[in-house]
XYZ file of C-alpha atoms in Angstrom:
746
model
C 50.431 -45.381 -4.897
C 47.573 -46.545 -7.646
C 46.460 -49.949 -7.139
C 48.058 -50.326 -3.616
C 46.024 -53.247 -1.730
C 45.418 -52.978 1.874
C 44.459 -56.482 3.616
C 43.349 -56.492 7.047
C 43.762 -60.122 8.767
C 40.979 -61.124 11.076
C 42.022 -63.039 14.030
C 40.821 -66.713 14.575
C 40.855 -68.172 18.135
C 40.473 -71.890 18.980
C 38.867 -73.310 22.060
C 42.295 -73.611 23.486
C 43.124 -70.060 23.209
C 45.547 -70.247 20.209
C 44.988 -67.683 17.727
C 46.181 -67.188 14.126
C 45.277 -64.863 11.146
C 42.542 -65.873 8.899
C 43.222 -66.587 5.467
C 42.025 -63.523 3.201
C 43.044 -63.707 -0.589
C 43.751 -60.515 -2.584
C 40.537 -59.097 -4.275
C 41.866 -59.905 -7.734
C 42.512 -63.394 -6.990
C 40.118 -64.991 -9.379
C 40.110 -64.566 -12.964
C 37.569 -61.835 -14.018
C 37.104 -60.945 -10.355
C 36.817 -56.841 -9.548
C 38.311 -56.159 -13.180
C 37.287 -52.573 -12.683
C 39.107 -51.878 -9.525
C 42.379 -53.648 -11.118
C 42.261 -52.117 -14.491
C 45.709 -50.334 -16.056
C 44.972 -47.014 -17.568
C 44.885 -46.966 -21.607
C 47.875 -45.008 -21.570
C 49.658 -47.664 -19.116
C 50.970 -46.914 -15.767
C 52.588 -48.573 -12.450
C 50.396 -50.557 -9.896
C 51.277 -52.280 -6.735
C 50.122 -55.564 -5.775
C 50.655 -58.849 -3.714
C 50.248 -62.664 -4.081
C 49.865 -63.201 -0.479
C 47.465 -65.782 0.406
C 46.312 -65.796 -3.034
C 45.030 -69.148 -4.806
C 45.858 -70.557 -8.379
C 43.319 -70.851 -11.131
C 45.507 -70.433 -14.067
C 48.571 -71.567 -15.823
C 51.077 -70.276 -18.224
C 54.700 -70.874 -19.496
C 54.453 -74.679 -20.142
C 52.051 -74.946 -16.662
C 55.159 -73.793 -14.768
C 53.229 -71.427 -12.201
C 51.997 -71.056 -8.539
C 49.345 -68.947 -7.118
C 48.364 -66.135 -9.368
C 46.599 -62.735 -9.325
C 45.098 -60.666 -12.567
C 44.973 -57.421 -14.165
C 42.946 -56.078 -17.035
C 44.061 -53.883 -19.910
C 42.670 -52.143 -22.688
C 45.185 -50.194 -24.912
C 44.896 -46.895 -26.195
C 47.720 -47.627 -28.838
C 49.272 -50.482 -30.588
C 52.604 -50.025 -28.764
C 54.954 -51.849 -28.780
C 54.077 -52.545 -24.981
C 56.423 -53.737 -22.061
C 54.901 -55.412 -19.237
C 57.094 -55.969 -16.506
C 57.796 -56.646 -12.781
C 61.473 -55.533 -12.829
C 60.351 -52.181 -10.704
C 59.836 -54.409 -7.492
C 61.863 -53.644 -4.869
C 65.120 -55.790 -4.179
C 63.971 -56.856 -0.731
C 60.780 -58.052 -2.094
C 61.958 -60.068 -5.227
C 60.600 -63.665 -5.638
C 60.612 -66.203 -8.485
C 57.746 -64.880 -10.816
C 55.865 -66.033 -14.101
C 54.286 -63.326 -16.068
C 51.897 -63.599 -18.933
C 49.608 -61.783 -21.177
C 46.506 -62.995 -22.616
C 43.135 -62.181 -24.478
C 39.802 -61.375 -22.607
C 38.621 -64.764 -21.514
C 39.037 -66.975 -18.527
C 40.052 -69.601 -17.704
C 43.964 -68.551 -18.203
C 46.110 -70.748 -20.050
C 48.654 -71.451 -22.614
C 45.482 -71.456 -25.179
C 44.636 -67.677 -24.903
C 47.815 -65.765 -25.071
C 47.673 -62.590 -26.508
C 49.887 -63.606 -29.496
C 48.959 -67.181 -30.281
C 51.358 -67.127 -33.298
C 54.130 -66.794 -30.868
C 53.071 -68.216 -27.422
C 56.699 -67.156 -25.648
C 56.397 -63.735 -27.007
C 53.004 -63.492 -24.295
C 55.032 -65.433 -21.368
C 58.197 -64.842 -19.400
C 59.602 -67.003 -16.628
C 62.683 -64.916 -15.554
C 64.173 -62.120 -17.258
C 67.865 -61.396 -17.626
C 67.382 -57.650 -17.161
C 65.821 -57.575 -13.926
C 66.642 -58.841 -10.305
C 66.765 -62.491 -9.820
C 63.365 -64.046 -10.346
C 61.461 -61.131 -11.810
C 59.756 -61.371 -14.913
C 59.408 -58.946 -17.916
C 57.276 -59.552 -21.146
C 59.532 -57.779 -24.172
C 57.698 -55.412 -26.054
C 54.917 -56.621 -28.212
C 52.255 -55.058 -30.204
C 48.591 -55.056 -29.379
C 45.232 -54.266 -30.709
C 44.138 -50.810 -29.548
C 40.763 -51.194 -27.891
C 40.966 -54.638 -27.347
C 40.809 -56.172 -23.999
C 43.506 -58.343 -22.418
C 44.115 -59.961 -18.909
C 47.695 -59.688 -17.570
C 48.527 -62.807 -14.940
C 50.816 -62.255 -12.157
C 51.981 -65.737 -10.791
C 54.405 -67.340 -8.377
C 56.939 -69.804 -10.128
C 55.881 -72.188 -7.276
C 53.689 -72.591 -4.187
C 56.985 -73.721 -2.303
C 58.153 -70.063 -1.729
C 57.584 -68.202 1.670
C 58.381 -64.836 0.490
C 54.884 -62.673 0.668
C 54.988 -62.041 -3.142
C 54.655 -57.880 -3.103
C 55.497 -56.588 -6.402
C 55.319 -53.546 -8.831
C 53.680 -54.278 -12.053
C 54.391 -51.515 -15.092
C 52.616 -51.451 -18.301
C 54.754 -49.103 -20.820
C 54.183 -47.963 -24.404
C 57.866 -48.064 -25.527
C 57.299 -46.322 -28.792
C 55.420 -43.200 -26.977
C 58.163 -41.455 -25.192
C 58.943 -37.922 -24.489
C 59.835 -34.783 -22.286
C 58.239 -35.509 -18.640
C 58.176 -32.460 -16.586
C 58.209 -32.675 -12.684
C 57.627 -30.295 -10.022
C 60.601 -27.437 -9.780
C 60.911 -27.580 -13.704
C 63.139 -31.020 -13.657
C 62.742 -32.818 -16.976
C 63.207 -36.571 -17.725
C 62.770 -38.435 -21.094
C 60.260 -41.334 -20.184
C 57.428 -43.075 -21.550
C 53.940 -41.282 -21.303
C 52.776 -44.468 -19.518
C 55.258 -43.448 -16.798
C 54.621 -39.916 -16.860
C 51.514 -39.649 -14.645
C 49.902 -36.886 -12.672
C 51.280 -34.655 -11.235
C 53.988 -35.190 -14.035
C 53.168 -33.385 -17.323
C 53.869 -35.078 -20.483
C 55.178 -33.023 -23.154
C 54.498 -35.192 -26.165
C 56.146 -37.776 -28.177
C 59.266 -37.186 -29.269
C 60.081 -34.115 -27.439
C 63.414 -33.547 -25.727
C 64.648 -32.154 -22.452
C 67.011 -29.888 -24.171
C 66.385 -27.021 -24.269
C 64.145 -27.428 -21.298
C 60.427 -27.128 -21.940
C 59.259 -27.530 -18.489
C 57.892 -24.524 -16.895
C 59.943 -23.180 -14.167
C 59.380 -22.049 -10.333
C 59.795 -18.586 -9.474
C 63.342 -17.323 -9.259
C 62.949 -16.744 -5.183
C 61.308 -20.578 -4.882
C 64.015 -21.578 -2.309
C 64.897 -19.829 0.823
C 68.629 -19.613 -0.135
C 67.605 -17.666 -3.418
C 65.408 -15.007 -2.003
C 64.667 -11.645 -3.593
C 66.286 -9.176 -1.726
C 64.695 -5.888 -0.542
C 65.950 -3.006 1.368
C 64.907 0.228 2.961
C 61.964 1.070 5.179
C 59.288 0.052 2.548
C 58.557 -2.373 -0.213
C 55.916 -3.081 -2.773
C 56.529 -6.035 -5.328
C 54.387 -8.429 -7.212
C 54.820 -12.331 -7.275
C 53.532 -15.681 -7.742
C 53.602 -18.958 -6.186
C 52.643 -20.963 -9.140
C 55.119 -23.792 -9.712
C 56.737 -22.980 -6.568
C 57.789 -25.764 -4.235
C 57.944 -26.286 -0.614
C 61.006 -25.841 1.476
C 59.753 -24.039 4.533
C 57.572 -24.190 7.413
C 55.545 -21.719 9.988
C 53.804 -21.842 13.224
C 50.266 -20.259 12.655
C 49.102 -22.973 9.865
C 50.267 -25.712 7.469
C 51.250 -24.146 4.082
C 52.947 -25.403 1.094
C 54.201 -23.824 -2.437
C 56.301 -20.884 -1.086
C 58.546 -18.383 -2.320
C 61.182 -16.031 -0.182
C 61.891 -12.581 0.179
C 64.852 -11.187 2.349
C 64.099 -7.598 3.792
C 66.676 -5.629 4.991
C 65.318 -2.812 6.768
C 67.429 0.378 7.370
C 65.942 1.484 10.833
C 64.715 -0.475 13.962
C 60.956 -0.227 14.055
C 57.741 -2.119 13.544
C 56.901 -2.883 10.131
C 53.450 -4.397 8.761
C 53.503 -7.043 5.981
C 50.529 -7.483 3.858
C 49.319 -9.217 0.656
C 45.849 -7.417 1.219
C 46.406 -5.474 -1.924
C 46.423 -8.833 -4.420
C 44.179 -8.428 -7.136
C 43.007 -12.054 -6.751
C 42.118 -13.613 -3.423
C 43.298 -16.942 -2.553
C 44.140 -18.647 1.194
C 47.655 -17.404 1.900
C 50.128 -17.242 4.407
C 53.043 -14.901 5.551
C 55.623 -15.542 8.175
C 58.990 -13.778 8.878
C 62.211 -15.600 9.770
C 65.963 -14.676 10.929
C 67.297 -16.800 8.268
C 67.463 -20.083 6.205
C 65.704 -22.653 6.668
C 63.038 -20.762 7.159
C 61.110 -23.302 9.402
C 59.147 -22.999 12.844
C 62.759 -22.741 14.584
C 63.857 -19.674 12.627
C 60.350 -17.947 12.905
C 60.139 -14.423 14.372
C 57.624 -15.024 17.388
C 54.036 -13.927 16.685
C 55.422 -13.082 12.964
C 52.921 -15.316 11.259
C 49.515 -14.998 9.676
C 46.813 -16.392 7.219
C 43.680 -14.522 6.784
C 44.551 -11.013 8.534
C 43.150 -8.879 5.581
C 39.638 -10.138 6.570
C 39.573 -12.170 9.793
C 35.713 -12.825 9.287
C 36.302 -14.372 5.585
C 38.017 -17.853 5.765
C 40.404 -18.080 2.750
C 41.274 -14.278 2.427
C 44.736 -13.171 2.289
C 47.510 -12.711 5.011
C 48.681 -9.402 6.790
C 51.255 -9.158 9.682
C 50.185 -6.273 11.334
C 53.323 -5.339 13.398
C 56.815 -7.236 13.592
C 59.674 -5.501 15.154
C 62.694 -5.737 13.016
C 66.293 -4.738 13.596
C 68.182 -2.232 11.264
C 70.795 -4.022 8.917
C 69.553 -7.564 9.770
C 68.137 -9.506 6.969
C 64.743 -11.152 7.557
C 63.300 -13.898 5.425
C 59.773 -13.229 4.295
C 57.774 -16.650 3.248
C 54.799 -16.189 1.169
C 52.987 -19.615 0.960
C 49.626 -21.156 0.113
C 47.530 -22.143 3.147
C 46.944 -26.207 3.443
C 49.501 -28.757 2.659
C 47.878 -30.033 -0.507
C 49.439 -27.311 -2.748
C 46.393 -26.547 -4.166
C 46.319 -23.036 -3.151
C 48.635 -20.841 -5.296
C 48.165 -17.461 -7.233
C 49.654 -14.061 -7.984
C 50.195 -11.379 -5.342
C 51.238 -8.215 -4.179
C 53.515 -7.924 -1.227
C 53.591 -4.394 0.523
C 56.256 -3.675 3.491
C 55.588 -0.490 5.410
C 54.863 1.020 9.164
C 53.184 -1.219 11.782
C 49.596 -1.131 11.717
C 47.375 -1.071 14.551
C 43.826 0.045 15.297
C 42.950 3.786 15.844
C 40.136 5.003 17.944
C 39.085 8.114 16.825
C 38.544 10.419 19.829
C 35.787 12.523 18.289
C 33.226 9.435 17.608
C 35.002 6.407 18.557
C 35.104 5.111 15.148
C 38.214 2.567 14.278
C 40.519 2.321 11.290
C 43.263 0.201 11.252
C 46.629 2.594 10.353
C 50.164 3.471 10.897
C 50.705 5.214 14.196
C 51.760 8.663 12.113
C 47.930 8.611 10.752
C 46.580 8.363 14.309
C 47.431 11.648 16.408
C 46.677 12.231 19.720
C 44.172 12.371 21.285
C 43.166 9.500 19.178
C 44.078 6.342 20.830
C 46.463 3.892 18.580
C 47.013 -0.040 19.400
C 49.845 -1.390 17.607
C 49.305 -4.827 16.161
C 45.446 -4.791 16.742
C 42.661 -4.925 14.567
C 39.367 -3.029 14.861
C 36.299 -4.781 16.339
C 32.546 -4.124 17.417
C 33.935 -3.411 20.930
C 37.588 -2.048 20.246
C 36.939 1.678 20.841
C 34.359 0.768 23.509
C 36.454 2.489 26.461
C 36.100 5.654 25.078
C 32.408 6.063 24.900
C 30.333 7.551 27.650
C 26.962 9.299 28.678
C 26.496 12.828 27.061
C 23.262 14.762 28.220
C 21.656 17.595 26.279
C 20.623 20.141 29.181
C 17.708 21.450 27.277
C 16.330 18.296 25.906
C 17.257 15.791 28.639
C 18.204 13.235 25.821
C 20.993 11.108 26.598
C 23.596 10.084 23.690
C 26.646 7.861 23.772
C 29.851 9.339 22.761
C 33.232 10.388 23.375
C 34.238 13.221 25.585
C 35.221 15.344 22.520
C 32.113 14.404 20.671
C 29.891 15.783 23.562
C 29.806 18.995 22.213
C 28.506 21.970 23.543
C 25.907 22.534 25.607
C 26.363 18.909 26.180
C 27.688 17.718 29.358
C 29.941 14.369 29.098
C 29.108 12.253 32.456
C 32.130 10.165 32.016
C 33.537 7.053 30.273
C 31.729 3.687 30.368
C 28.415 5.272 31.654
C 25.466 4.219 29.961
C 22.152 5.878 28.711
C 20.094 3.236 29.808
C 18.680 4.111 32.204
C 18.971 7.754 31.330
C 21.334 9.340 33.807
C 20.273 12.810 32.424
C 17.943 15.455 33.985
C 14.717 15.847 32.209
C 12.973 19.381 31.414
C 9.456 20.218 32.360
C 7.074 19.748 29.315
C 4.458 22.737 28.257
C 2.362 23.443 25.352
C 3.676 24.183 22.005
C 1.796 26.312 19.714
C 2.827 25.971 15.795
C 2.251 28.389 12.867
C -0.971 26.778 12.073
C -2.415 26.835 15.579
C -1.858 23.391 16.253
C -0.934 22.375 19.973
C 1.295 19.553 21.171
C 2.770 18.806 24.516
C 6.285 18.669 24.358
C 9.687 20.215 25.849
C 11.080 23.638 24.908
C 13.724 22.473 22.494
C 11.326 20.268 20.590
C 8.987 23.147 20.013
C 9.341 24.901 16.732
C 6.649 27.304 17.843
C 5.754 29.395 20.631
C 6.516 27.276 23.974
C 4.102 27.837 26.963
C 5.733 26.281 29.985
C 3.660 23.773 32.086
C 0.419 24.472 30.258
C -1.671 21.893 28.746
C -3.310 22.052 25.260
C -6.510 23.595 24.993
C -9.146 24.338 22.138
C -8.620 28.064 21.880
C -4.973 28.294 23.559
C -3.247 28.620 20.003
C -5.738 30.682 18.254
C -9.358 31.468 17.457
C -11.571 28.994 16.855
C -12.238 28.055 12.879
C -14.994 29.785 11.256
C -16.094 26.836 9.617
C -16.271 24.511 12.539
C -19.774 24.439 12.596
C -22.362 23.452 9.976
C -24.056 26.694 9.641
C -20.781 28.455 9.218
C -19.879 26.058 5.947
C -17.357 27.515 3.245
C -18.329 27.067 -0.291
C -16.099 25.195 -2.636
C -16.080 24.465 -6.471
C -14.326 22.293 -8.797
C -11.749 24.985 -9.830
C -11.290 25.750 -5.801
C -10.800 23.550 -3.251
C -9.916 23.977 0.233
C -6.907 23.923 2.548
C -7.510 24.360 6.525
C -6.326 23.222 9.828
C -8.450 20.937 12.057
C -6.459 22.022 15.447
C -8.736 24.969 15.727
C -11.803 23.195 14.968
C -14.556 23.117 17.834
C -15.213 19.431 19.180
C -17.941 17.697 16.993
C -20.204 16.770 19.673
C -23.818 17.134 18.194
C -23.101 16.433 14.629
C -24.193 13.300 13.295
C -22.008 10.359 13.549
C -20.592 9.030 10.269
C -21.832 5.578 9.395
C -18.515 4.625 8.070
C -16.803 4.927 11.361
C -19.165 2.555 13.234
C -22.253 2.401 15.540
C -21.718 5.625 17.877
C -18.482 6.691 16.073
C -18.132 10.394 16.881
C -15.214 12.463 15.557
C -13.257 14.657 17.764
C -13.058 17.764 15.250
C -14.511 18.820 11.927
C -14.461 21.256 9.364
C -17.686 22.162 6.934
C -17.869 23.012 3.454
C -20.483 23.296 0.852
C -20.342 22.274 -2.649
C -23.244 22.928 -5.416
C -22.357 20.667 -8.224
C -22.729 22.458 -11.561
C -23.995 19.323 -13.400
C -25.948 16.182 -12.636
C -22.653 13.932 -12.559
C -20.354 11.735 -10.703
C -17.979 13.275 -8.759
C -15.045 12.434 -6.516
C -14.358 14.230 -3.040
C -10.681 14.138 -2.032
C -8.781 14.696 1.312
C -5.569 13.225 -0.350
C -2.757 16.150 1.194
C -4.202 15.918 4.428
C -1.406 15.117 6.885
C -3.333 12.988 9.129
C -6.021 10.112 9.524
C -9.239 11.790 8.291
C -13.081 10.909 7.662
C -15.143 12.489 4.651
C -18.927 12.388 4.887
C -21.542 14.156 2.629
C -24.713 15.260 3.176
C -27.730 16.398 1.486
C -30.210 18.552 3.287
C -29.902 21.496 5.777
C -28.308 21.636 9.109
C -30.193 20.089 11.723
C -32.010 18.021 8.963
C -29.063 16.038 7.069
C -29.231 12.899 5.344
C -25.998 10.927 4.556
C -25.381 10.299 1.203
C -21.718 8.853 1.090
C -18.842 8.255 3.722
C -15.187 7.327 3.611
C -12.707 6.577 6.426
C -9.570 5.456 4.777
C -9.201 5.355 0.566
C -8.571 2.248 -1.120
C -6.238 2.451 -2.832
C -4.641 4.757 -0.626
C -3.817 8.350 -1.497
C -0.684 8.727 -3.589
C 0.517 11.989 -1.818
C 0.094 13.134 1.486
C -0.670 10.214 4.213
C -2.022 7.146 2.851
C -5.090 7.126 5.669
C -6.636 10.213 4.293
C -10.363 9.942 2.587
C -11.679 9.709 -0.787
C -15.415 9.548 -1.446
C -16.745 8.641 -4.629
C -17.667 8.146 -7.505
C -21.036 9.590 -6.123
C -23.586 11.232 -8.483
C -24.425 14.589 -7.431
C -27.379 16.586 -8.855
C -26.853 19.821 -10.329
C -27.635 22.911 -8.318
C -28.499 21.151 -4.971
C -26.017 22.159 -2.333
C -24.126 19.289 -0.414
C -22.774 19.613 2.734
C -19.049 18.191 3.497
C -17.784 17.096 6.533
C -14.080 17.010 7.029
C -13.142 15.615 10.071
C -10.474 13.862 12.184
C -10.298 10.361 12.942
C -11.480 9.341 16.574
C -7.754 8.125 16.593
C -6.339 11.604 16.025
C -5.713 13.424 19.113
C -4.405 16.946 17.971
C -5.539 17.391 14.253
C -3.654 18.902 11.356
C -3.786 20.052 7.824
C -7.143 19.465 6.117
C -7.275 19.520 2.425
C -10.272 19.147 0.262
C -10.919 19.054 -3.495
C -13.709 17.887 -5.636
C -13.297 16.753 -9.181
C -15.600 15.019 -11.900
C -15.161 11.224 -12.745
C -15.729 11.925 -16.205
C -15.971 15.084 -18.464
C -19.142 17.248 -18.243
C -20.956 18.439 -21.351
C -24.647 19.320 -22.656
C -27.524 16.627 -22.610
C -30.213 17.236 -25.365
C -33.449 15.800 -24.435
C -36.049 14.590 -27.037
C -38.149 17.523 -25.889
C -35.326 19.912 -26.833
C -34.446 20.796 -23.302
C -30.627 20.925 -22.164
C -28.990 19.813 -18.892
C -25.548 19.832 -17.876
C -24.231 16.144 -16.786
C -21.779 13.564 -18.064
C -22.244 10.722 -20.602
C -23.093 8.520 -17.875
C -26.165 10.393 -16.580
C -27.572 11.446 -19.843
C -30.677 9.491 -20.297
C -31.186 7.121 -23.202
C -32.795 8.877 -26.086
C -30.898 11.997 -25.427
C -27.968 13.330 -27.119
C -24.659 14.110 -24.936
C -22.231 16.596 -26.286
C -18.908 16.313 -24.326
C -17.877 19.899 -23.045
C -20.955 21.381 -24.296
C -22.771 24.349 -22.257
C -26.691 24.558 -22.196
C -26.563 28.674 -22.043
C -27.651 29.214 -24.655
C -29.510 25.994 -25.324
C -27.716 24.027 -27.788
C -30.513 21.363 -28.493
C -32.497 21.519 -31.497
C -36.266 22.317 -31.156
C -38.582 19.062 -31.358
C -40.123 18.185 -34.195
C -44.300 17.248 -34.247
C -46.970 16.928 -36.768
C -48.172 19.966 -38.595
C -51.575 19.984 -40.199
C -51.719 22.420 -43.465
C -54.898 21.989 -45.335
C -55.639 18.262 -46.265
C -51.735 17.281 -45.830
C -49.534 16.299 -42.672
C -45.812 17.400 -42.515
C -43.044 16.886 -39.671
C -41.877 20.108 -38.637
C -41.286 22.306 -35.605
C -43.918 24.233 -33.981
C -42.316 27.390 -34.951
C -42.319 26.594 -38.451
C -45.882 25.310 -38.498
C -47.425 28.804 -39.248
C -49.592 30.355 -42.099
C -53.123 30.030 -43.356
C -54.999 26.672 -42.798
C -52.048 25.578 -40.412
C -52.265 23.936 -36.903
C -49.536 22.090 -34.638
C -50.735 18.759 -33.805
C -48.242 18.191 -31.034
C -44.395 17.432 -30.356
C -43.231 13.865 -31.219
C -46.607 12.888 -33.261
C -46.233 11.020 -36.371
C -48.002 12.227 -39.439
C -50.826 10.288 -41.202
C -51.229 10.312 -44.855
C -54.562 9.599 -47.156
C -56.342 7.224 -46.904
C -55.703 7.430 -42.990
C -57.734 10.257 -42.871
C -57.746 10.527 -39.134
C -54.619 10.738 -36.790
C -52.505 13.541 -35.789
C -54.083 15.379 -38.368
C -57.988 15.122 -39.769
C -57.474 15.589 -43.578
C -61.240 16.452 -43.568
C -60.837 19.422 -41.514
C -59.253 21.816 -44.138
C -59.314 25.137 -42.402
C -58.105 23.806 -38.828
C -60.812 26.210 -37.156
C -63.364 24.261 -35.302
C -63.965 20.873 -36.928
C -65.135 19.621 -40.152
C -67.992 21.640 -41.781
C -69.275 22.855 -45.131
C -66.645 25.763 -45.001
C -63.759 23.044 -44.891
C -65.333 21.836 -48.316
C -65.478 25.326 -49.717
C -62.085 26.004 -48.637
C -60.491 22.983 -50.294
C -62.192 23.907 -53.664
C -60.906 27.002 -53.355
C -57.412 25.755 -52.899
C -57.877 23.082 -55.354
C -58.941 25.565 -58.131
C -56.188 27.916 -57.245
C -53.458 25.176 -57.383
C -52.469 25.305 -53.974
C -50.424 22.255 -52.519
C -52.679 22.354 -49.514
C -55.333 20.531 -51.936
C -52.875 17.567 -52.896
C -54.720 15.334 -50.342
C -53.119 12.143 -52.042
C -49.617 13.736 -52.082
C -48.884 12.510 -55.592
C -47.145 16.080 -56.267
C -49.922 16.889 -58.915
C -53.454 18.857 -58.460
C -55.984 16.720 -60.186
C -59.476 15.591 -60.175
C -58.522 12.831 -58.167
C -57.662 15.123 -55.364
C -61.268 16.297 -55.289
C -62.850 12.543 -54.939
C -60.354 11.620 -52.139
C -60.958 14.906 -50.053
C -64.805 14.033 -50.364
C -63.952 10.745 -49.246
C -62.485 12.095 -46.207
C -65.124 14.404 -45.893
C -68.063 11.924 -46.067
C -66.204 9.349 -43.934
C -66.165 11.590 -41.007
C -64.235 10.593 -37.650
C -63.098 13.649 -36.870
């Protein structure tokens, strides 16, 4: 109860052996002491206290009082409020004094809560209470203001302990107060404390506003169910407790009276409920439904999921007699009353664990669903070893493999050796291994049932046991591949690689057990990638330049990084690597030293970037990619060099006494000579450079004939005589030519 005080009295003993309880005053003995622990709720309430061993530090009612204790109150409303000791039990009544004061210590007549009417705040004895008990008539208080309530004896001569019940009630705020079971009483909100529910000021109990418990709340009012099965919905919300069971403590119960139409085993289940909460089921022979009336073993609190605490209840099998009423209790697990909820109750045939003879699997089912030779165990649930007695060793005579199964599950040609016989160590006879040749020519040592190809009993694998040697297992027999056509082969039939150069990426002295050789001639100088993705085992890829016997390694890869996205991740990828156009490269696609047998070899070549035509300044064309087209050259993606798409180169063309930039082919005609590709022209007055301007006929150096030929062109108005390049033929051109002629230097 709120405000109850428990006092532990230590024992003090003198040297003579006389012992007496030590004096321990209440924790609220001094005004202002432990106020938080002795506060009255803002809506009022009931508290229990004591004056035992209290001292006095206050006064009230004209000073007539003895020892005292204190309580602290901040009202949530103006009231009127009644402060009373009248609820104190008759056997604890004592002569008391009760007063209420403003929030200041010490307590005396100067700080009454109603200074305008001192006696309204203090009472010695109330006529409405047992003799000696006090009660302050209703008075108005200020909401939110702090007050101190003093409880005291009339005089210290009293010998009774002074235990009391203090109530603080708002007499203006009363209404319907709902208790358990739907009981309604009109009382002050101050006295309607949890778990009671106040319905509101001014509400009445007629009609009853309180939620009512289920109709089958009491054992005597159980809902009747008849027949061989039932399926009903229900709830324990607002239910009381009037039963008990043996398997666990429970509360908040409802009841069903089931009258079976035949004597049999029945299952009673809450497993189909839509919400999960800790529930309990028990079956009783009659009311009261307690431990004495419970059917032996018919009680469960989590059978729907034994590994999950708090799950619903399930009684697997309870033997019930035809025509006899049985009381079924549905309750919430635990005594606190917190476990309540809606449920679905189903009653049907008894359940048990059914072990399937075919595979020793287990399900919980009625006996009718577990036909022979399956094994049904009534009232039992499935567990990891429930069906273990049905299992034993089953031997496959062809493979020697032992499996644990049932006699029925050991299908032909298997031989069942008996139940409880383990497979470790294997009791099965083992077949003789041999060589197995698959369709690709690979050989493995296995037993005949595991061979998907041709089995050769008691044989060991040898290089040519499963077929002829691969044609390209030697460098001299390499097979040509191209960008458009890769290679798919099998290394199982390759010759051992002894004598072939050891790949540098495998390690010093690392030799490959088997290899297949390929030849790739790049169509262009570019960066290439060589792939073995799609191979089905660990591979090593090496590229060489040169010829067999004089090989020079240009690249090597053991495992691709990042790994291949198809095939095995440990296949090889080499590149990007720049290969020269027209140069044959030998590729060695081999098995890793870790591979014992061999397998599918897949090789393909791709360019890292688009190929095209690279036009050099001299007009020559080379197939390559953009990265390998030299600076100063022009790259055309996708272009070809046959026919040559590159423009011919320009150079200096000397015609008469002038120089122009053109191609060698265009530099033709009388008095013309091509000075060279890439040469820049010189113009007058620079008479010497790519062209000698005084060498008009460009035949054999400067001579008087050049002068005659210039004058001839001048008088003919030919543009070759415009040495100063003004666009006009004038006498100035004669003077400029003669300047170049006599300056010489050619």
